[in-house]
Coordinates of C-alpha atoms in Angstrom, one line a residue:
M23 CA 169.7 -6.8 130.9
Y24 CA 166.1 -6.0 131.0
K25 CA 165.0 -2.3 131.3
P26 CA 161.2 -1.2 131.5
N27 CA 160.3 0.1 128.1
S28 CA 156.7 1.5 128.4
P29 CA 154.8 4.0 130.8
W30 CA 153.0 1.1 132.5
T31 CA 156.1 -1.0 133.1
W32 CA 157.8 2.0 134.7
A33 CA 154.6 2.7 136.7
F34 CA 154.6 -0.8 138.1
V35 CA 158.3 -0.6 139.1
G36 CA 157.8 2.9 140.4
V37 CA 154.9 2.2 142.8
S38 CA 156.7 -1.1 144.0
V39 CA 160.0 0.8 144.8
V40 CA 158.1 3.7 146.5
Q41 CA 156.1 1.3 148.7
A42 CA 159.3 -0.7 149.5
A43 CA 161.2 2.5 150.4
I44 CA 158.3 3.8 152.7
V45 CA 157.4 0.6 154.5
L46 CA 161.1 -0.4 155.0
G47 CA 161.8 2.9 156.5
F48 CA 158.9 2.6 158.9
E49 CA 159.9 -1.1 159.6
A50 CA 163.5 -0.1 160.2
F51 CA 162.5 2.6 162.7
A52 CA 160.2 0.1 164.6
F53 CA 163.0 -2.5 164.7
A54 CA 165.6 -0.1 165.9
K55 CA 163.3 1.5 168.5
F56 CA 162.3 -1.8 169.9
Q57 CA 165.8 -3.2 170.1
S58 CA 167.2 0.0 171.6
S59 CA 164.5 0.0 174.2
L60 CA 165.2 -3.4 175.7
R61 CA 166.9 -3.7 179.1
G62 CA 167.9 -6.2 181.7
D63 CA 168.0 -10.0 180.7
S64 CA 165.3 -9.6 178.0
S65 CA 167.3 -11.8 175.6
N66 CA 165.9 -14.7 177.5
K67 CA 162.3 -13.7 176.9
S68 CA 160.5 -15.1 173.9
P69 CA 158.9 -11.8 172.7
S70 CA 162.4 -10.2 172.5
H71 CA 163.1 -12.7 169.8
T72 CA 159.7 -12.8 168.2
I73 CA 159.5 -9.1 167.2
P74 CA 162.9 -8.8 165.4
T75 CA 162.1 -12.0 163.6
F76 CA 158.7 -10.6 162.3
L77 CA 160.3 -7.3 161.3
A78 CA 163.3 -8.8 159.6
L79 CA 161.0 -11.4 157.7
Y80 CA 158.8 -8.4 156.6
I81 CA 161.8 -6.5 155.3
F82 CA 162.8 -9.7 153.3
G83 CA 159.3 -9.8 151.9
F84 CA 159.5 -6.4 150.3
L85 CA 163.0 -6.9 149.0
Y86 CA 161.8 -10.2 147.5
Q87 CA 158.7 -8.6 146.1
L88 CA 161.0 -6.1 144.0
L89 CA 162.9 -9.0 142.6
L90 CA 159.6 -10.7 141.6
V91 CA 158.4 -7.3 140.0
Y92 CA 161.6 -7.2 137.9
D93 CA 161.3 -10.9 136.9
A94 CA 157.7 -10.6 136.0
L95 CA 158.3 -7.7 133.7
R96 CA 161.3 -9.3 132.2
L97 CA 159.4 -12.5 131.3
K98 CA 156.2 -10.5 130.5
N99 CA 154.4 -12.9 132.8
T100 CA 151.0 -11.5 133.3
I101 CA 150.1 -14.2 135.8
Q102 CA 153.1 -13.2 138.0
V103 CA 152.0 -9.6 137.7
I104 CA 148.6 -10.4 139.0
G105 CA 150.1 -12.7 141.7
L106 CA 152.2 -9.8 143.0
C107 CA 148.9 -7.8 143.6
I108 CA 147.6 -10.8 145.6
Y109 CA 151.0 -11.1 147.3
N110 CA 150.6 -7.4 148.4
V111 CA 147.2 -8.3 150.0
G112 CA 149.1 -11.0 151.9
L113 CA 151.7 -8.4 153.1
L114 CA 148.7 -6.2 154.2
V115 CA 147.2 -9.0 156.2
Y116 CA 150.5 -9.6 157.9
A117 CA 150.9 -5.9 158.6
A118 CA 147.7 -6.1 160.6
V119 CA 148.9 -9.2 162.5
Q120 CA 152.2 -7.7 163.1
M121 CA 150.8 -4.5 164.7
D122 CA 148.7 -6.6 167.2
Q123 CA 151.7 -9.0 167.9
I124 CA 154.1 -6.0 168.7
D125 CA 151.5 -4.5 171.0
E126 CA 151.1 -7.6 173.0
A127 CA 155.0 -8.2 173.0
I128 CA 155.7 -4.7 174.4
A129 CA 152.9 -5.3 177.0
Q130 CA 154.4 -8.5 178.1
L131 CA 158.0 -7.3 178.4
S132 CA 156.9 -4.0 180.0
S133 CA 155.1 -6.0 182.8
T134 CA 158.4 -7.5 183.7
D135 CA 160.2 -4.1 183.4
H136 CA 162.2 -5.2 180.4
I137 CA 160.9 -2.4 178.2
D138 CA 159.3 1.0 178.7
A139 CA 155.5 0.8 177.8
S140 CA 155.8 4.2 176.1
V141 CA 157.6 2.6 173.2
W142 CA 154.3 1.4 172.0
D143 CA 153.1 4.9 171.8
E144 CA 156.1 5.9 169.6
E145 CA 155.8 2.9 167.3
K146 CA 152.0 2.8 166.9
P147 CA 151.7 5.7 164.4
F148 CA 154.3 4.0 162.1
L149 CA 152.8 0.6 162.4
I150 CA 149.3 1.9 161.5
A151 CA 150.7 3.8 158.5
I152 CA 152.2 0.6 157.1
P153 CA 148.9 -1.1 156.1
C154 CA 147.5 2.2 154.8
V155 CA 150.4 2.6 152.4
I156 CA 150.2 -1.2 151.4
G157 CA 146.4 -0.9 150.9
L158 CA 146.9 2.2 148.7
V159 CA 149.7 0.7 146.7
T160 CA 147.7 -2.6 146.2
V161 CA 144.9 -0.6 144.5
L162 CA 147.4 1.2 142.2
M163 CA 149.1 -2.1 141.4
A164 CA 145.9 -3.7 140.4
V165 CA 145.0 -0.8 137.9
I166 CA 148.6 -1.0 136.5
A167 CA 148.3 -4.7 136.3
W168 CA 145.1 -4.4 134.2
K169 CA 147.0 -2.2 131.8
L170 CA 150.0 -4.5 131.7
Y171 CA 147.7 -7.5 130.9
D172 CA 146.6 -5.7 127.7
E173 CA 150.2 -4.6 126.9
F174 CA 151.6 -8.2 127.4
A175 CA 148.7 -9.9 125.7
W176 CA 149.8 -8.9 122.3
T177 CA 153.4 -9.9 122.8
I178 CA 152.3 -13.4 124.1
Y179 CA 149.9 -13.6 121.1
K180 CA 152.8 -13.2 118.7
H181 CA 155.0 -15.4 120.6
I182 CA 152.5 -18.4 121.0
S183 CA 150.3 -17.7 117.9
A184 CA 146.6 -17.7 117.6
D185 CA 146.3 -21.5 118.6
L186 CA 143.7 -21.2 121.6
K187 CA 144.8 -24.6 123.0
M188 CA 148.5 -23.7 122.9
K189 CA 147.7 -20.4 124.7
R190 CA 145.8 -22.3 127.3
R191 CA 148.9 -24.5 127.9
Y192 CA 151.1 -21.6 128.1
L193 CA 148.9 -20.0 130.6
T194 CA 149.1 -23.1 132.7
F195 CA 152.8 -22.9 132.5
Q196 CA 152.9 -19.5 133.6
I197 CA 150.7 -20.1 136.5
Y198 CA 152.8 -22.9 137.7
I199 CA 156.1 -21.0 137.4
A200 CA 154.5 -18.0 139.5
L201 CA 153.3 -20.4 142.0
L202 CA 156.9 -21.9 142.6
K203 CA 158.2 -18.3 143.2
F204 CA 155.6 -17.5 145.7
D205 CA 155.9 -21.0 147.3
F206 CA 159.6 -20.1 148.2
F207 CA 158.7 -17.0 150.2
F208 CA 155.8 -18.4 152.3
F209 CA 157.7 -21.7 153.0
L210 CA 160.8 -19.8 154.1
G211 CA 158.8 -17.3 156.1
F212 CA 157.1 -20.0 158.1
T213 CA 160.3 -22.0 158.7
I214 CA 162.3 -19.1 159.8
Q215 CA 159.7 -18.0 162.4
F216 CA 159.3 -21.7 163.5
V217 CA 163.1 -22.2 163.9
V218 CA 163.9 -18.9 165.6
V219 CA 161.1 -18.8 168.2
V220 CA 159.6 -22.2 168.7
V221 CA 162.1 -25.0 168.1
D222 CA 164.5 -26.0 170.9
R223 CA 168.1 -26.0 169.5
S224 CA 168.9 -29.1 171.4
N225 CA 166.2 -31.0 169.8
I226 CA 166.7 -33.0 166.5
E227 CA 163.6 -31.2 165.1
F228 CA 165.7 -27.9 164.9
Y229 CA 168.3 -29.5 162.7
L230 CA 165.7 -31.2 160.5
T231 CA 163.9 -28.0 160.0
I232 CA 167.1 -26.2 159.0
A233 CA 167.9 -28.9 156.5
A234 CA 164.6 -28.5 154.9
I235 CA 165.4 -25.1 153.8
P236 CA 168.0 -25.8 151.2
I237 CA 166.2 -29.1 150.2
T238 CA 163.2 -27.1 149.5
I239 CA 165.0 -24.5 147.3
I240 CA 166.5 -27.3 145.3
I241 CA 163.1 -28.9 144.8
L242 CA 161.5 -25.7 143.6
I243 CA 164.4 -25.1 141.2
M244 CA 164.3 -28.7 139.8
A245 CA 160.4 -28.4 139.6
G246 CA 160.9 -25.5 137.2
F247 CA 163.6 -27.4 135.3
F248 CA 161.6 -30.5 134.9
T249 CA 158.6 -28.5 133.6
R250 CA 160.6 -26.7 130.9
R251 CA 162.4 -29.9 129.8
E252 CA 159.0 -31.9 130.0
N253 CA 160.6 -34.6 132.2
T254 CA 157.7 -36.7 133.3
P255 CA 159.6 -38.9 135.9
G256 CA 161.0 -35.8 137.5
M257 CA 157.5 -34.2 137.6
L258 CA 156.1 -37.3 139.3
V259 CA 158.7 -37.3 141.9
T260 CA 158.1 -33.4 142.5
I261 CA 154.4 -33.9 142.8
T262 CA 155.0 -36.7 145.4
L263 CA 157.4 -34.3 147.3
Y264 CA 154.6 -31.6 147.2
F265 CA 152.1 -34.0 148.9
A266 CA 154.8 -34.7 151.5
G267 CA 155.1 -30.9 152.1
L268 CA 151.3 -30.4 152.3
A269 CA 151.2 -33.2 155.0
Y270 CA 154.0 -31.4 156.9
F271 CA 152.1 -28.0 156.9
L272 CA 148.7 -29.6 157.9
F273 CA 150.6 -31.4 160.8
K274 CA 152.2 -28.3 162.0
L275 CA 148.9 -26.3 161.8
A276 CA 147.0 -28.9 163.7
R277 CA 149.8 -29.1 166.3
M278 CA 149.8 -25.3 166.8
W279 CA 146.1 -25.2 167.8
Q280 CA 145.9 -28.6 169.9
P281 CA 145.0 -27.3 173.2
N282 CA 146.4 -30.3 175.3
G283 CA 149.4 -30.7 173.0
P284 CA 152.9 -30.9 174.5
R285 CA 154.1 -27.8 172.8
Y286 CA 150.9 -25.6 172.9
N287 CA 152.5 -23.0 175.0
L288 CA 155.6 -22.6 172.9
Y289 CA 153.5 -21.4 170.1
N290 CA 151.8 -18.5 172.0
P291 CA 154.3 -15.8 170.7
V292 CA 154.0 -16.7 167.1
R293 CA 150.7 -18.7 166.8
R294 CA 148.8 -16.0 164.6
P295 CA 151.6 -15.1 162.3
L296 CA 152.6 -18.8 161.9
T297 CA 149.0 -19.7 161.2
T298 CA 148.8 -16.9 158.6
F299 CA 151.9 -18.3 156.8
A300 CA 150.8 -22.0 157.2
V301 CA 147.3 -21.4 155.7
I302 CA 148.6 -19.3 152.8
T303 CA 151.3 -22.0 152.2
V304 CA 148.7 -24.9 152.3
I305 CA 146.6 -23.0 149.7
L306 CA 149.7 -22.4 147.5
I307 CA 150.8 -26.1 147.7
V308 CA 147.4 -27.3 146.6
L309 CA 147.2 -25.0 143.8
T310 CA 150.9 -26.0 142.9
I311 CA 150.0 -29.7 142.9
V312 CA 147.0 -29.0 140.5
N313 CA 149.0 -26.9 138.1
A314 CA 151.9 -29.4 138.1
C315 CA 149.5 -32.2 137.1
M316 CA 148.1 -30.0 134.4
C317 CA 151.5 -29.1 133.2
T318 CA 152.6 -32.8 133.1
A319 CA 149.5 -33.7 131.0
N320 CA 150.5 -31.0 128.4
F321 CA 153.9 -32.6 127.9
G322 CA 154.5 -33.5 124.2
R323 CA 151.9 -31.2 122.9
G324 CA 154.2 -28.7 121.3
L325 CA 154.8 -26.2 124.1
K326 CA 158.4 -27.0 124.8
P327 CA 159.9 -24.9 121.9
H328 CA 158.0 -21.8 123.3
I329 CA 159.3 -22.1 126.9
T330 CA 162.8 -23.6 126.5
G331 CA 165.1 -20.6 126.4
R332 CA 162.4 -18.3 125.5
K333 CA 162.7 -14.5 125.5
M334 CA 159.8 -12.5 124.4
E335 CA 160.5 -9.0 123.1
S336 CA 158.3 -6.0 122.6
E337 CA 158.4 -4.1 119.3
E338 CA 160.8 -1.6 120.6
E339 CA 163.3 -4.3 121.8
K340 CA 163.1 -6.0 118.4
L341 CA 163.7 -2.8 116.5
A342 CA 166.7 -2.0 118.7
N343 CA 168.1 -5.5 118.3
H344 CA 167.4 -5.5 114.6
N345 CA 169.4 -2.2 114.1
M346 CA 172.3 -3.5 116.0
T347 CA 172.6 -6.8 114.3
E348 CA 171.2 -6.2 110.7
M349 CA 173.9 -6.8 108.0
P350 CA 174.0 -4.3 105.2
N351 CA 171.8 -5.3 102.1
Y352 CA 174.1 -4.9 99.1
N353 CA 171.2 -5.6 96.6
Y354 CA 169.8 -2.1 97.3
G355 CA 172.5 0.4 96.6
Y356 CA 174.9 -0.1 99.6
G357 CA 177.5 -2.3 97.9
P358 CA 180.2 -1.9 95.2
G359 CA 179.3 -2.3 91.6
P360 CA 177.0 -0.4 89.2
G361 CA 174.1 1.2 91.0
G362 CA 175.6 -0.1 94.4
A363 CA 174.8 -3.8 93.7
M364 CA 177.4 -6.4 94.2
G365 CA 178.0 -8.7 91.4
S366 CA 176.3 -12.2 91.4
R367 CA 179.7 -13.9 90.8
M368 CA 183.0 -13.6 92.6
T369 CA 186.2 -15.0 91.2
I370 CA 189.4 -15.8 92.9
D371 CA 192.7 -15.3 90.8

């Protein structure tokens, strides 16, 4: 099991955990306060479903970030470390959208006497503090990421060798694997919001959207598998599915903002957060397609041995493992015989 082994890896874990603890505490308070303040038949009102969905998704986002932090440090993936800083910026943007959305939801519910308008005054300081905390931590993460880049660069150099072309192929592979991990969160975030708030459960679209979640997870897992095994037919199928996913999100994005569309009003409670997730997901899919093509073009060029079952170790890890597994050297005074050396011949009577 991986354990941080340097001041900068511990620092990256530390700021991520502190950020998650503070933000999740504020989010939990906002969630509990909002839910406990609802009254009447508020369960039939769309904003009463929208806000808990946002808050629950945000909580999942920070827990998933902790998992990615551990994974990035374990694999010494500098691209994923940098990606986590960008991911934090995405959470910062979503925090601003969330604050405005909660304000509107409370205003709508209070106009129909389903919640007390004073709830907003109680939640507002915590909701303002969340983007401030995330902004500060993003700066700290960027500084630590810069230090980790230097720290991991030497380990990667020893693992891949000084071949510049091989290092570029390995960099492309790292970018692709990191993109797959971020694709998962933003696709899932969009789908959950869409299912809970927008889709009618009596409509076939609801069940198709639900079915898309496990299918997408399988596609992302197989995409990583095909890349490591350099399976060209599998990668071609995967890239085709990426284009299908890109078309799906562009369709949803256009549908949300079509003024005369049949479902235009259904998107009102979640139009802005859904748009945020859809735009980020579209950008990620485009980048994923480009990197998938580049990885496929690198098949058969010597990278496979470096990424199949790879485990890069720092000097401290290598030394620890060496001390645990090294066999005694009987040629230098540790074995039986004159001077500690073992005889060159053994006979069996």
